[in-house]
Every structure is written in structure tokens, then in C-alpha cells.
Coordinates of C-alpha atoms in Angstrom, one line a residue:
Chain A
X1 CA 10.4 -35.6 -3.9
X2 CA 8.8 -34.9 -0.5
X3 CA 11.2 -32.7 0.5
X4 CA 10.7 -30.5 -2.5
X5 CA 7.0 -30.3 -2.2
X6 CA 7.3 -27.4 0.0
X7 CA 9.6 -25.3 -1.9
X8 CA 7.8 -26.0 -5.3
X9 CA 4.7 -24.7 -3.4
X10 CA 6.4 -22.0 -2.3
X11 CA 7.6 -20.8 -6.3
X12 CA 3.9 -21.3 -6.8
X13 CA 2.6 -19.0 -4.3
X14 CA 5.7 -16.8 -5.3
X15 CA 4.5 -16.6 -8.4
X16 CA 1.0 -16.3 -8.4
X17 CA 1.6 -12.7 -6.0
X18 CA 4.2 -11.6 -8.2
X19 CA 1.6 -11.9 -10.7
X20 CA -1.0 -10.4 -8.9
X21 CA 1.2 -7.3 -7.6
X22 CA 1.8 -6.9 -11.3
X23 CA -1.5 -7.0 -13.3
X24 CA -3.1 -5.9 -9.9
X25 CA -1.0 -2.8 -9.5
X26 CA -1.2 -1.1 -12.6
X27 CA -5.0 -1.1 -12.5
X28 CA -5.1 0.3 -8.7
X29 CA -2.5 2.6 -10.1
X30 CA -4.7 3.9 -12.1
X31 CA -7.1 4.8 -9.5
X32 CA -4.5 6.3 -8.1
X33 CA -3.7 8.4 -10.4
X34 CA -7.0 9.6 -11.1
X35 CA -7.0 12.8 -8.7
X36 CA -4.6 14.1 -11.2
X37 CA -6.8 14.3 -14.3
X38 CA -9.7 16.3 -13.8
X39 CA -11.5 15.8 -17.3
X40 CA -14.7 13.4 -17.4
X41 CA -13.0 12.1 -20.5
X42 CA -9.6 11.2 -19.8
X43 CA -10.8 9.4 -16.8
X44 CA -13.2 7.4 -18.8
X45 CA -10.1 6.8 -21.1
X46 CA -8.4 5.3 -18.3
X47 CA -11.1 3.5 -17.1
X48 CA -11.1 2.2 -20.3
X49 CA -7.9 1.2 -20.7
X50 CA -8.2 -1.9 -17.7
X51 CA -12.6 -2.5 -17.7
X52 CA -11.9 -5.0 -19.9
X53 CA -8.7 -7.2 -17.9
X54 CA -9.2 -6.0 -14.6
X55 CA -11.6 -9.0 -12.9
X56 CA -8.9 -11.6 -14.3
X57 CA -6.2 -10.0 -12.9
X58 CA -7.2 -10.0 -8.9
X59 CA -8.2 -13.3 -9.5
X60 CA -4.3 -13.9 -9.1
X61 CA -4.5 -12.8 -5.4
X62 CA -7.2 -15.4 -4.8
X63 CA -4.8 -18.2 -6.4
X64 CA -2.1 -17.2 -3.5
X65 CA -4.4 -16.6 -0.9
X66 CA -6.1 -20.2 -1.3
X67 CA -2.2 -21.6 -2.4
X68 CA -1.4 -20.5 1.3
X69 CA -4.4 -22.1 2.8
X70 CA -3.4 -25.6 0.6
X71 CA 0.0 -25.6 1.0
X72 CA 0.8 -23.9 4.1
X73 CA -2.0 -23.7 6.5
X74 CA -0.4 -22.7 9.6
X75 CA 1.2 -19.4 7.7
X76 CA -2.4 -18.9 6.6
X77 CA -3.9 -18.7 9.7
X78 CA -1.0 -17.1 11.5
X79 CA -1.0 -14.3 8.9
X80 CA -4.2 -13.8 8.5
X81 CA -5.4 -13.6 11.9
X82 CA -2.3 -11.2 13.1
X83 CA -3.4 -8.9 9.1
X84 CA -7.2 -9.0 10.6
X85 CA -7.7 -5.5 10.8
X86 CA -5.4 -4.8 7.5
X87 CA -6.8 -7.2 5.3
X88 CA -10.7 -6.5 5.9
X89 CA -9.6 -2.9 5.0
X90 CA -7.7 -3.9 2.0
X91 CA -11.0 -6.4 1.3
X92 CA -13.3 -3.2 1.6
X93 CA -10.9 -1.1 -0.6
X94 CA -11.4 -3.7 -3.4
X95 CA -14.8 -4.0 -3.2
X96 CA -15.6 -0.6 -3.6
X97 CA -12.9 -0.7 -6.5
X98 CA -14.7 -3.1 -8.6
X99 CA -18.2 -1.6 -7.7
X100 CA -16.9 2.0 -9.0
X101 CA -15.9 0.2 -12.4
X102 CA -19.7 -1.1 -13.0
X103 CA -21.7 1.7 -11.3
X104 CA -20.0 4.3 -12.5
X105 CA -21.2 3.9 -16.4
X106 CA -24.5 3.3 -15.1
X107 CA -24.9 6.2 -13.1
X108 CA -26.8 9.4 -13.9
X109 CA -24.0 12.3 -14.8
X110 CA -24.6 14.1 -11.4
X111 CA -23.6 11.0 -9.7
X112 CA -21.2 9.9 -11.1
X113 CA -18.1 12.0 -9.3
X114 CA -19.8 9.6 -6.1
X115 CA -18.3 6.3 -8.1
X116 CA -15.0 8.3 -8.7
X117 CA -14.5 8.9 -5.6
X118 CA -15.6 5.2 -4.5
X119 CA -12.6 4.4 -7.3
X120 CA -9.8 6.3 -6.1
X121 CA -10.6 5.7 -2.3
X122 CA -10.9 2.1 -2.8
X123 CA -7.8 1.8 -4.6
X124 CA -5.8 4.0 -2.1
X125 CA -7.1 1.8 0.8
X126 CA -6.4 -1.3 -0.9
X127 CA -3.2 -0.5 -2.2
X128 CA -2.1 0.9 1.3
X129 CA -3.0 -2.1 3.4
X130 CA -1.7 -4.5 1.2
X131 CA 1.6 -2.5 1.9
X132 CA 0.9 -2.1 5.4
X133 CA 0.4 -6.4 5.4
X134 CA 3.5 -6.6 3.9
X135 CA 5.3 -3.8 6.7
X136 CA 3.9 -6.1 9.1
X137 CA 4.8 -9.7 7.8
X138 CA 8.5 -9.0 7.8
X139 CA 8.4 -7.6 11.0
X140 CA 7.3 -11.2 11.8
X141 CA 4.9 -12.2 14.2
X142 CA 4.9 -13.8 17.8
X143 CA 3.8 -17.3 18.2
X144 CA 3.4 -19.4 20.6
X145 CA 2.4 -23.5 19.8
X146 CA 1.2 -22.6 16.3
X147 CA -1.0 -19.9 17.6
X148 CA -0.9 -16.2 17.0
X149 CA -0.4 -14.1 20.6
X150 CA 0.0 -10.6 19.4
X151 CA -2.8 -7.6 19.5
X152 CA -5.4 -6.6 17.0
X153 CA -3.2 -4.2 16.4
X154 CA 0.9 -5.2 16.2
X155 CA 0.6 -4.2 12.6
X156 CA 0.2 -1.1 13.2
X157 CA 3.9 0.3 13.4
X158 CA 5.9 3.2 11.4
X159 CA 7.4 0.6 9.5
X160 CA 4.7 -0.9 8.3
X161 CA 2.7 2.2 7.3
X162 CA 5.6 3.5 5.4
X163 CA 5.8 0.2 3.4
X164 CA 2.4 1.0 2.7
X165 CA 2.7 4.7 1.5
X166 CA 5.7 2.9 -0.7
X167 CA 3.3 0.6 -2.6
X168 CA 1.1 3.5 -3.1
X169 CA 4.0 5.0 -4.7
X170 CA 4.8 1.6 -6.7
X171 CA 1.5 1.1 -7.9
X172 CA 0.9 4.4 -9.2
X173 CA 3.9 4.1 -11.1
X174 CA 3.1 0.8 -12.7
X175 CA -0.3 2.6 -13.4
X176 CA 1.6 5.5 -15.1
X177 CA 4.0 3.4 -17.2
X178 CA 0.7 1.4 -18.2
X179 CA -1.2 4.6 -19.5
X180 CA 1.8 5.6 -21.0
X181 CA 1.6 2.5 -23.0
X182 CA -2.1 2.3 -23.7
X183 CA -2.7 5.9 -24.3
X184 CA -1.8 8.9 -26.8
X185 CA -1.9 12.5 -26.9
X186 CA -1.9 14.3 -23.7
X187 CA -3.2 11.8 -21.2
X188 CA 0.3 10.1 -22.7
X189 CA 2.4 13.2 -22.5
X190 CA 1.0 13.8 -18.7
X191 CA 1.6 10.1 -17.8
X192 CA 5.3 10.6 -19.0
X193 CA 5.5 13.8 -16.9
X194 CA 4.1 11.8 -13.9
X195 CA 6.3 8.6 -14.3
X196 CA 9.9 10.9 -13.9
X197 CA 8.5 12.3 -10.7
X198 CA 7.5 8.8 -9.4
X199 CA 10.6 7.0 -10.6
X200 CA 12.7 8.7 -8.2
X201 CA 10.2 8.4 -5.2
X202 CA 10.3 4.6 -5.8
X203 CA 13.5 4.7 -5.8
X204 CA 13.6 7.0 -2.6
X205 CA 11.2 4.4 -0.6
X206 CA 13.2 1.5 -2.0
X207 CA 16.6 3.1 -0.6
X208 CA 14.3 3.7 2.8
X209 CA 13.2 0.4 2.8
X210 CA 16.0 -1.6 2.2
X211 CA 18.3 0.6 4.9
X212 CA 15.4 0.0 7.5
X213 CA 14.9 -3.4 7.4
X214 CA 18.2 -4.5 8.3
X215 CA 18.3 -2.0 10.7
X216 CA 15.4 -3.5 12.5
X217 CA 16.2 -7.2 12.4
X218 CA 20.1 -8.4 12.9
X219 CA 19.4 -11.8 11.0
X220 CA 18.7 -9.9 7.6
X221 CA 21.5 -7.3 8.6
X222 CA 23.7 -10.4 8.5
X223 CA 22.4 -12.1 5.6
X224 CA 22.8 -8.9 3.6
X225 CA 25.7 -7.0 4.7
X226 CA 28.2 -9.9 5.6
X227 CA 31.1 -11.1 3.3
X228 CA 30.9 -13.1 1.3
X229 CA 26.9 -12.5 0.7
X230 CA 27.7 -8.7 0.1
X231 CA 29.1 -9.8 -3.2
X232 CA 26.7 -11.9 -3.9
X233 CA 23.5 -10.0 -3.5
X234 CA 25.2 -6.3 -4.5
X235 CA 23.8 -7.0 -7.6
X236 CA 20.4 -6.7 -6.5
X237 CA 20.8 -2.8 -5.6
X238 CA 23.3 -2.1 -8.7
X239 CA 20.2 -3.8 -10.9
X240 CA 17.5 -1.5 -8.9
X241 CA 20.0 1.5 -9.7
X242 CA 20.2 0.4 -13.0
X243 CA 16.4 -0.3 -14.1
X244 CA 15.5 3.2 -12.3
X245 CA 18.2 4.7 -15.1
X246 CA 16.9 2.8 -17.7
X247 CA 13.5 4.1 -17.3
X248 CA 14.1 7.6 -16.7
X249 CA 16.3 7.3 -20.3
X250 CA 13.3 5.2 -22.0
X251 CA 10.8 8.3 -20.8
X252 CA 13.0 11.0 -22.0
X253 CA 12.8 9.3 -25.4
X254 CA 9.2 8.7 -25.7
X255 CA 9.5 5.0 -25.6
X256 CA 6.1 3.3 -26.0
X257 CA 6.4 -0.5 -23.7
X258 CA 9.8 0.2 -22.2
X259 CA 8.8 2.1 -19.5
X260 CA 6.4 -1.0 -18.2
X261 CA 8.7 -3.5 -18.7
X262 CA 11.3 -1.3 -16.7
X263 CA 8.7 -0.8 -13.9
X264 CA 8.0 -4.6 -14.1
X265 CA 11.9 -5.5 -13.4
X266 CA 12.0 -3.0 -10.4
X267 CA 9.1 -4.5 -8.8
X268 CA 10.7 -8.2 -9.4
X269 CA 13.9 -6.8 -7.9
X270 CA 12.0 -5.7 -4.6
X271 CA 10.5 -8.7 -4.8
X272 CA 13.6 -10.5 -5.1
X273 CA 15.4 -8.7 -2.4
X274 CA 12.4 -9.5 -0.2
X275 CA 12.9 -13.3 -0.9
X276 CA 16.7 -13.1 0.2
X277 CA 15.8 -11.4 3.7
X278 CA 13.0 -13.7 4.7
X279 CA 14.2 -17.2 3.4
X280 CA 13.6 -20.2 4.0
X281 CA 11.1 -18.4 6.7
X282 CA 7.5 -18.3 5.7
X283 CA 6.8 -16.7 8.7
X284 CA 9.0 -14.2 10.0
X285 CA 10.9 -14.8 12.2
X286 CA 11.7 -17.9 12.6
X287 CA 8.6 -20.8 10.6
X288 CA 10.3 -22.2 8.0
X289 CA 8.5 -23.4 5.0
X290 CA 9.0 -26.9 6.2
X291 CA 7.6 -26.1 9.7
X292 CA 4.8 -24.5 8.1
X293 CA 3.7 -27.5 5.8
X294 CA 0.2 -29.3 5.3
X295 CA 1.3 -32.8 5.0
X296 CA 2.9 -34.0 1.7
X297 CA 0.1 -36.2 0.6
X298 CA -1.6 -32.4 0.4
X299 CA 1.0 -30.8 -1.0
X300 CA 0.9 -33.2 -3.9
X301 CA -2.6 -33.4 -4.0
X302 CA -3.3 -30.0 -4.5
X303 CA 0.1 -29.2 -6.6
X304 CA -1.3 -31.7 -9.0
X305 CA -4.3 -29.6 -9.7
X306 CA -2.5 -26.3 -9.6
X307 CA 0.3 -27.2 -12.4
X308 CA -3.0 -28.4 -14.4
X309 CA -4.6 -25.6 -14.2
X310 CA -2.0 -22.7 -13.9
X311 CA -1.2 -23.0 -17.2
X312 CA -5.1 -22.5 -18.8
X313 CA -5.3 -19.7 -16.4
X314 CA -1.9 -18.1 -17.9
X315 CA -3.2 -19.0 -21.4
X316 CA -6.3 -16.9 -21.2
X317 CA -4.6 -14.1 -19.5
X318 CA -2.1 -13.7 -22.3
X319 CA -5.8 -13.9 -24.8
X320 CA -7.3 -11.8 -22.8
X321 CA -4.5 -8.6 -23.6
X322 CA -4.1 -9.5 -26.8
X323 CA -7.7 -9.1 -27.6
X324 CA -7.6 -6.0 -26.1
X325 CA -4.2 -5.0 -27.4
X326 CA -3.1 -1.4 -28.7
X327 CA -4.1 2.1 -27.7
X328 CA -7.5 3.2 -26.1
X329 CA -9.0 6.2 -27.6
X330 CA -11.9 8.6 -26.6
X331 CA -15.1 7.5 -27.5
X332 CA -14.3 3.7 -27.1
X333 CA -16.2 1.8 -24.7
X334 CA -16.4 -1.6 -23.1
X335 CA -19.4 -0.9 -21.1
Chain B
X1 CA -33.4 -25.9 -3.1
X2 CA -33.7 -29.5 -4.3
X3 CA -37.2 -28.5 -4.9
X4 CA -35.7 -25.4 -6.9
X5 CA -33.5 -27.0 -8.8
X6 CA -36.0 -29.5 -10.2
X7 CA -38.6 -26.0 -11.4
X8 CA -35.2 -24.3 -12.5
X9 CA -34.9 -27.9 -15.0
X10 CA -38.2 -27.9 -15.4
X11 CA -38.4 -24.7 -16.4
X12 CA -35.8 -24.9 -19.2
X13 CA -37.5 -28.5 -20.7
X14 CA -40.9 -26.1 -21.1
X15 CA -39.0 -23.5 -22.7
X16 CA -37.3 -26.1 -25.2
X17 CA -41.2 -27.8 -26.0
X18 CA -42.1 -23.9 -26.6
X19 CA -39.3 -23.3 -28.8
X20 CA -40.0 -26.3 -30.7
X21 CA -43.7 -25.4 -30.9
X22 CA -42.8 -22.0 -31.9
X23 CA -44.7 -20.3 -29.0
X24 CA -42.2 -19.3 -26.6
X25 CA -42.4 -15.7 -26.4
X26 CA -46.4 -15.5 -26.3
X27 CA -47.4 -18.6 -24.2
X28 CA -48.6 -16.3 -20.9
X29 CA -48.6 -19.3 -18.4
X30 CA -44.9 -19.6 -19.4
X31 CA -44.2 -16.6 -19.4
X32 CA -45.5 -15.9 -16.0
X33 CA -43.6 -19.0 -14.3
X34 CA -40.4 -17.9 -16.0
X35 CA -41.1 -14.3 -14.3
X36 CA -41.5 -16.0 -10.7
X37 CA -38.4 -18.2 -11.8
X38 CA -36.6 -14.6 -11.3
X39 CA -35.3 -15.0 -7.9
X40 CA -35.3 -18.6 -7.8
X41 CA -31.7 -18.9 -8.1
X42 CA -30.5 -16.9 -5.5
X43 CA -32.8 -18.2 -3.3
X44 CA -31.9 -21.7 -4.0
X45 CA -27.8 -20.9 -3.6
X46 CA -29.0 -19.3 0.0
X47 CA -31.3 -22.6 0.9
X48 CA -27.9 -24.8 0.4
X49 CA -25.7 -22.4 2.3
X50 CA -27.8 -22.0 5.0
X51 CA -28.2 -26.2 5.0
X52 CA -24.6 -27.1 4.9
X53 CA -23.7 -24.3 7.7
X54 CA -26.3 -24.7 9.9
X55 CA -26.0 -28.6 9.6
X56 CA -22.3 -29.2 10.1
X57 CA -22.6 -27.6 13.6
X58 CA -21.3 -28.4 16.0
X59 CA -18.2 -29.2 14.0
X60 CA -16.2 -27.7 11.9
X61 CA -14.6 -30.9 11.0
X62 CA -16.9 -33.7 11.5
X63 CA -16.4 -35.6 14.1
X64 CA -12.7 -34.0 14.7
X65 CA -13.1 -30.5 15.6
X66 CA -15.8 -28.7 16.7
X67 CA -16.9 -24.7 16.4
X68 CA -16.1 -23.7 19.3
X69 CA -12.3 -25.2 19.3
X70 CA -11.8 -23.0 15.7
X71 CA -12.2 -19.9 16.9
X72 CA -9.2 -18.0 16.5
X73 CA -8.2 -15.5 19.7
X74 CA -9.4 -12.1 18.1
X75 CA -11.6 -10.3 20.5
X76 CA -15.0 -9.9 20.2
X77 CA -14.7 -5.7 19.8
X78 CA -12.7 -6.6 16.9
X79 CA -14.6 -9.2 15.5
X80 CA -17.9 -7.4 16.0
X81 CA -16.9 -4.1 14.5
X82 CA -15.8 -5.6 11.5
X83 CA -18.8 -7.4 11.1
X84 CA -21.2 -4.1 11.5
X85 CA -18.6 -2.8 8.6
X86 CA -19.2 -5.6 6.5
X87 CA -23.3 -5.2 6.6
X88 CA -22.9 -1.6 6.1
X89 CA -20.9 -1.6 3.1
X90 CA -22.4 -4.8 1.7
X91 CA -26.1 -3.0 2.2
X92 CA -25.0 0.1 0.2
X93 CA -23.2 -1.8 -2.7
X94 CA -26.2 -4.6 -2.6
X95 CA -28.8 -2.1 -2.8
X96 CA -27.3 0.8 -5.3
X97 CA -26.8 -1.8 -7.4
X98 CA -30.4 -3.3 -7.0
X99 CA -31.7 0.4 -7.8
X100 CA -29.4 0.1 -10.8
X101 CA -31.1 -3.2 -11.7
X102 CA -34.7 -2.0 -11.2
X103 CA -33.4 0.9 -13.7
X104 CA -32.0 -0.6 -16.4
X105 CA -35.1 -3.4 -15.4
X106 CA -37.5 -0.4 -15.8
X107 CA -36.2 0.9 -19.1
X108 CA -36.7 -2.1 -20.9
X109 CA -34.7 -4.0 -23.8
X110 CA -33.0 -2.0 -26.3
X111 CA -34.2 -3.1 -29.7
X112 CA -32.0 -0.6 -31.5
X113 CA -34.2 -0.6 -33.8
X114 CA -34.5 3.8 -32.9
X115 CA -31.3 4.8 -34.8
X116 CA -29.2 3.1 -37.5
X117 CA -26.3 1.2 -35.7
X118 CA -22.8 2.8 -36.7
X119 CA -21.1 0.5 -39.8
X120 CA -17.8 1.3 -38.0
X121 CA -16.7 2.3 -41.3
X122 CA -13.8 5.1 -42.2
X123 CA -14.8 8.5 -40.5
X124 CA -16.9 7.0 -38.0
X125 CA -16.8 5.7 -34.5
X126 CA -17.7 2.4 -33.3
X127 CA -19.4 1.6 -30.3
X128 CA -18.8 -2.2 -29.0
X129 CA -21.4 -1.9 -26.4
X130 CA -22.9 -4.6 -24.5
X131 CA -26.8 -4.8 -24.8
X132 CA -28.7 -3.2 -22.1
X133 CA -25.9 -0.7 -20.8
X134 CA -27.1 2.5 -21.7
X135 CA -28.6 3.2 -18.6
X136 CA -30.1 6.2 -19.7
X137 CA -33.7 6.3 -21.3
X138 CA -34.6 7.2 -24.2
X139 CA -35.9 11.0 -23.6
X140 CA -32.5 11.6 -21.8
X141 CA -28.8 12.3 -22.6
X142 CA -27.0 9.5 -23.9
X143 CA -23.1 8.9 -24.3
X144 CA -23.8 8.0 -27.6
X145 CA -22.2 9.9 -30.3
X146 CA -23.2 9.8 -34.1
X147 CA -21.4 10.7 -37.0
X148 CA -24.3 12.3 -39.1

């Protein structure tokens, strides 16, 4: 059992930022993707379409963040300290995120293009760091006896800032594919318009991605390209190729939920293929999980609470949309 | 913020006795505390902060580790211009939303009782609004539309 603690943690954690790339990123897609619709009232619409879930859903990245912290302290401070400069960006991004969703339906009209801007701006920002966090994590980070030793500023590499221009581009697809489900009429038919073009730059960054990586680090080339793990994980790829086709057919016909769903399994896929380059490492290159433990009496302490409360957390969440289920229309509000 | 908490009690028993005496909303003396009550909250939450992080130092983990062994090795550039950017932004969020406050604060209540509310009914739109959103006062444009 104690040597399990750290890997069920692990699942946790896994999960709980799945979850939060997930509900997170379609509603910082649609910030996005506001630039792209000029009227007052489609905006409002699309506001509309995530005021009333979005506070639950970045509550997803706290239950990771503080899951790290519990489970695996010495990846939490590692991380964090080498993400500094990243991370308070990402944390201003956010902020000015959720302000914009409150201020801007209290504003006077001639202000209100301030808290727009405040929306799209913070969700660029925090979209782009988060990528950028995630550049800079599999890059790995030098240690030296449990202490971090790089620069403020390590993070800050090509890599890393294309990883973060590709979760822009994953986000605001996962935005798209949401509007195309919540909306109708021609916010819809401009979100399907937007979703073809943003399918194939996904799919463009993901290629990127997945080419550079192993081209930077020889362990993952290994892992990946080697016989006999080249037959294992070449589904991962022929599903990403796969999902992308999917979706492009499911917009051509004017599906409804597919294209989400789609979206969903190409972010899990990423995901996925992130999980077979970096294990058993919590901290690339070379902490393992079991290096980077709090001892087990934690572990259990805290996992305890977690699998209590994970599932009243899940249960509300799934309340929550169905409340709030079906198309927004003008002229609705939740303000 | 002890001494808080016990007005902040207080003050809800008094309210209950006016309830029950049916004189809540004209007893002045009541009505008055509950007004310097306002703040009393966020004063209190600040009191205990300021308590248990001023009082731990210097550890960080009594009697095992103190401040000055947690610090992690981020310069002080770093550390300090992230700070500054914190007060800024903070400061502007903080106070645009107090001016909102002291708005919607100066507008009053909405009684509703100015325009028949929408029955919701076929033809016509419903507005699920909370109370007190409509920012706007009453001589000026609101978003809300009526079927007529």
C-alpha cells in the first residue's frame, strides 16, 4: 500500500489538471476568441454562455496546485520557484479574467470596451504562461540537494514560448467547439468557420511539439522512437490523426456536442503523450515521483480527505451544467 | 477580532429579539450599530492574519525552522518587482470595484416595485437577474428590455 501512495496521488493530481485544462480552457477560449466578434451582443452571448460555471471550474487548478503541495512537496517548491516569473503572470492574467466577468456588467456603456479588453488580455496572458510553464517543466530543471539552482529566467526558451502560443491555439479551440455547442444562429455558424481553421493549427503545433521534444532530450527520443515502444505508443499519434478527422467531419455536418467531445479527446491525447515522455519523473529530468514524496503517513492522510471530497466536488460540477444546460440566447442574463 | 466576533454575534441575537418584537427595520439604535457593523468583518479577518503572521515569527515551523532558513533563492530584483506588480494591480481591481460598490451602494435597493416584472410567459423574455445588478439608475439607460 505504501508504495502505491505515490502513484495514486499522482492519478489524483493527473486528474484534477486534466480537469482544469478542460473546463478551464474552453472559458479562456472564449476570451480568446473575443477579438473576433465585434458586436456588443454576441460578446455578451458568450459571456453568457460560461458566467454562470466559470468560478467552479478554476477551482480545479487550485485542487492540483495544493495536491502538489500535499503529496509532493519537493516538486512544488522546485516548480514553482523555477515558474516564478510565469506563474505570477499567469496569476495576474486570471485575476483580471475574473474581474472583467463582474465589472464588465456593472460598468457604464463607455467603459465597458476597458473590461473587454481586461477579458481578452487576461485570458491571453493566462493561457500563454500556463503554456509557457508547461515548455519549461519538460525541459526539466536543474537541482542540486532538493534546491532549485537555475535563473529567474531558464524558462524563458523558444521551446517553451511555442508551447505557449500552442495552448493559446488549444484553448481557443476548446472555446470554439464550446460556443458551437451553446450557441445558435451566426455566433454558431462563425464558431464552426473558426473551429476548421483551428483544427488544423492544433494539429500543426501538436506535429511541432511532439517532433521537438524528442529532438531536445535523448531519454524521450528513446522512449518514443525505440522498438518495441514504437508499436506500442503509435497509437497515440494515429488517435491524434484520427480525432483531428473526426472533428473536421463532425463540423462539416453541423454536429451540435461532437465537436467538444472531439476537442476533449485531442487534449487527453496530448495529455497522454505528455505522461509517456516524462514518467515516472515528476520532475524532469530525473525526480521520480517516489524521490519527490511527503512521507506516506501524508500521503494517506491527505488522500483520505481528497477521495472524500473529490467526489462532492465532481457531483456539483455535473449540477452545476446541467442547471445551466442548453443554448444561450440574446437577451438572457446571469448578472 | 475576538472582540469582533463577539459584536458580530451579538449583533445577530439583537436582530433575532427585533425580529421577534417585530421592530427590526425601524429600531434606529439597531440600525445604526448594524451600519458600523459594515466593515467589521473584514477588519476582523485582517486582525487574525496579521496575529498569526506576525506571531509565528521567527519560525516558519515552530520550533523547527525558522523565516529566514525558508526563503527560497529568488533574488531580491525579482522578488521585489513582483511585489510592486501585485500592489499595483490589486490597487486598481480593489478600488474599481469599491467605486462599483459605492455605486450600486449609492443607488439604493431595487424594490421593483417601478415596472411590472416579466411573467416569462409565451412572446416574452425573461430576465433571471440577481437583485441589485442593474447598475444603472433609474433616469439612465437600462439593459432591460420589455415586451409592451
Amino acid at each position: 500500500m505504501e508504495t502505491a501512495l505515490p502513484y495514486i496521488w499522482a492519478i489524483v493530481i493527473l486528474f484534477a489538471i486534466m480537469m482544469y485544462v478542460v473546463m478551464d480552457g474552453f472559458d479562456l477560449g472564449i476570451g480568446i476568441l473575443y477579438p473576433l466578434f465585434r458586436d456588443r451582443e454576441d460578446r455578451d452571448l458568450m459571456m453568457n454562455s460560461v458566467a454562470p460555471v466559470w468560478d467552479g471550474n478554476e477551482t480545479w487548478l487550485v485542487l492540483g496546485g495544493a495536491g502538489l503541495l500535499a503529496a509532493f512537496p519537493l516538486a512544488y517548491s522546485i516548480i514553482l520557484s523555477a515558474c516564478y516569473l510565469p506563474l505570477i503572470f499567469m496569476l495576474i492574467g486570471l485575476i483580471f479574467r475574473g474581474v472583467a466577468f463582474e465589472f464588465r456588467f456593472k460598468a457604464h456603456e463607455h467603459d465597458r470596451h476597458f473590461w473587454d479588453k481586461a477579458f481578452i488580455g487576461g485570458s491571453l496572458i493566462a493561457t500563454f504562461f500556463q503554456g509557457v510553464t508547461l515548455g519549461a517543466y519538460i525541459q526539466g530543471f536543474p537541482v542540486v540537494e532538493r534546491a532549485y539552482v537555475g535563473g529567474p529566467l531558464d524558462w524563458l526558451t523558444p521551446f517553451s514560448l511555442f508551447t505557449g502560443s500552442s495552448l493559446v491555439v488549444g484553448y481557443a479551440l476548446l472555446g470554439s467547439t464550446w460556443l458551437i455547442m451553446k450557441t445558435e444562429g451566426h455566433v454558431q455558424a462563425e464558431a464552426y468557420r473558426i473551429t476548421r481553421r483551428l483544427v488544423w493549427l492544433l494539429l500543426l503545433a501538436i506535429v511541432a511539439v511532439s517532433l521537438w521534444t524528442p529532438l531536445m532530450d535523448a531519454e524521450i527520443a528513446r522512449r518514443w522512437f525505440t522498438l518495441p515502444n514504437l508499436l506500442w505508443l503509435s497509437p497515440v499519434p494515429l488517435l491524434v490523426a484520427l480525432c483531428a478527422f473526426l472533428l473536421l467531419r463532425s463540423v462539416t455536418r453541423q454536429a451540435q456536442t461532437a465537436p467538444f467531445l472531439y476537442t476533449l479527446a485531442l487534449i487527453f491525447l496530448c495529455y497522454a503523450g505528455f505522461g509517456v515522455s516524462l514518467w515516472p519523473n515528476i520532475v524532469p529530468p530525473d525526480i521520480t515521483l517516489q524521490a519527490a514524496s511527503s512521507p506516506p503517513q501524508s500521503q494517506a492522510f491527505t488522500l483520505v480527505g481528497t477521495l472524500i471530497i473529490l467526489p462532492v466536488i465532481l457531483g456539483y460540477t455535473l449540477w452545476a451544467y446541467r442547471v445551466f444546460h442548453g443554448k444561450v440566447r440574446h437577451g438572457e442574463h446571469y448578472h | 477580532m475576538v472582540g469582533l466576533g463577539v459584536l458580530m454575534i451579538s449583533l445577530g441575537l439583537w436582530s433575532a429579539w427585533l425580529r421577534w418584537r417585530r421592530n427590526l427595520f425601524h429600531y434606529r439604535p439597531f440600525l445604526h450599530f448594524a451600519l458600523w457593523m459594515g466593515p467589521s468583518g473584514l477588519i476582523a479577518i485582517l486582525a487574525g492574519w496579521f496575529t498569526t503572521e506576525i506571531g509565528r515569527q521567527p519560525w516558519t515551523v515552530y520550533g523547527l525552522m525558522r523565516t529566514a532558513d525558508s526563503v527560497s533563492a529568488h533574488g531580491a530584483t525579482e522578488v521585489g518587482v513582483t511585489l510592486l506588480l501585485f500592489i499595483l494591480i490589486y490597487t486598481a481591481v480593489f478600488g474599481t470595484g469599491i467605486g462599483y460598490l459605492l455605486r450600486l451602494v449609492r443607488i439604493g435597493p431595487q424594490t421593483g416595485e417601478s415596472h411590472a416584472p416579466d411573467t416569462g410567459g409565451p412572446g416574452q423574455e425573461r430576465q433571471p437577474m440577481r437583485p441589485l445588478s442593474v447598475v444603472t439608475g433609474p433616469d439612465e439607460n437600462t439593459s432591460t428590455r420589455r415586451e409592451n
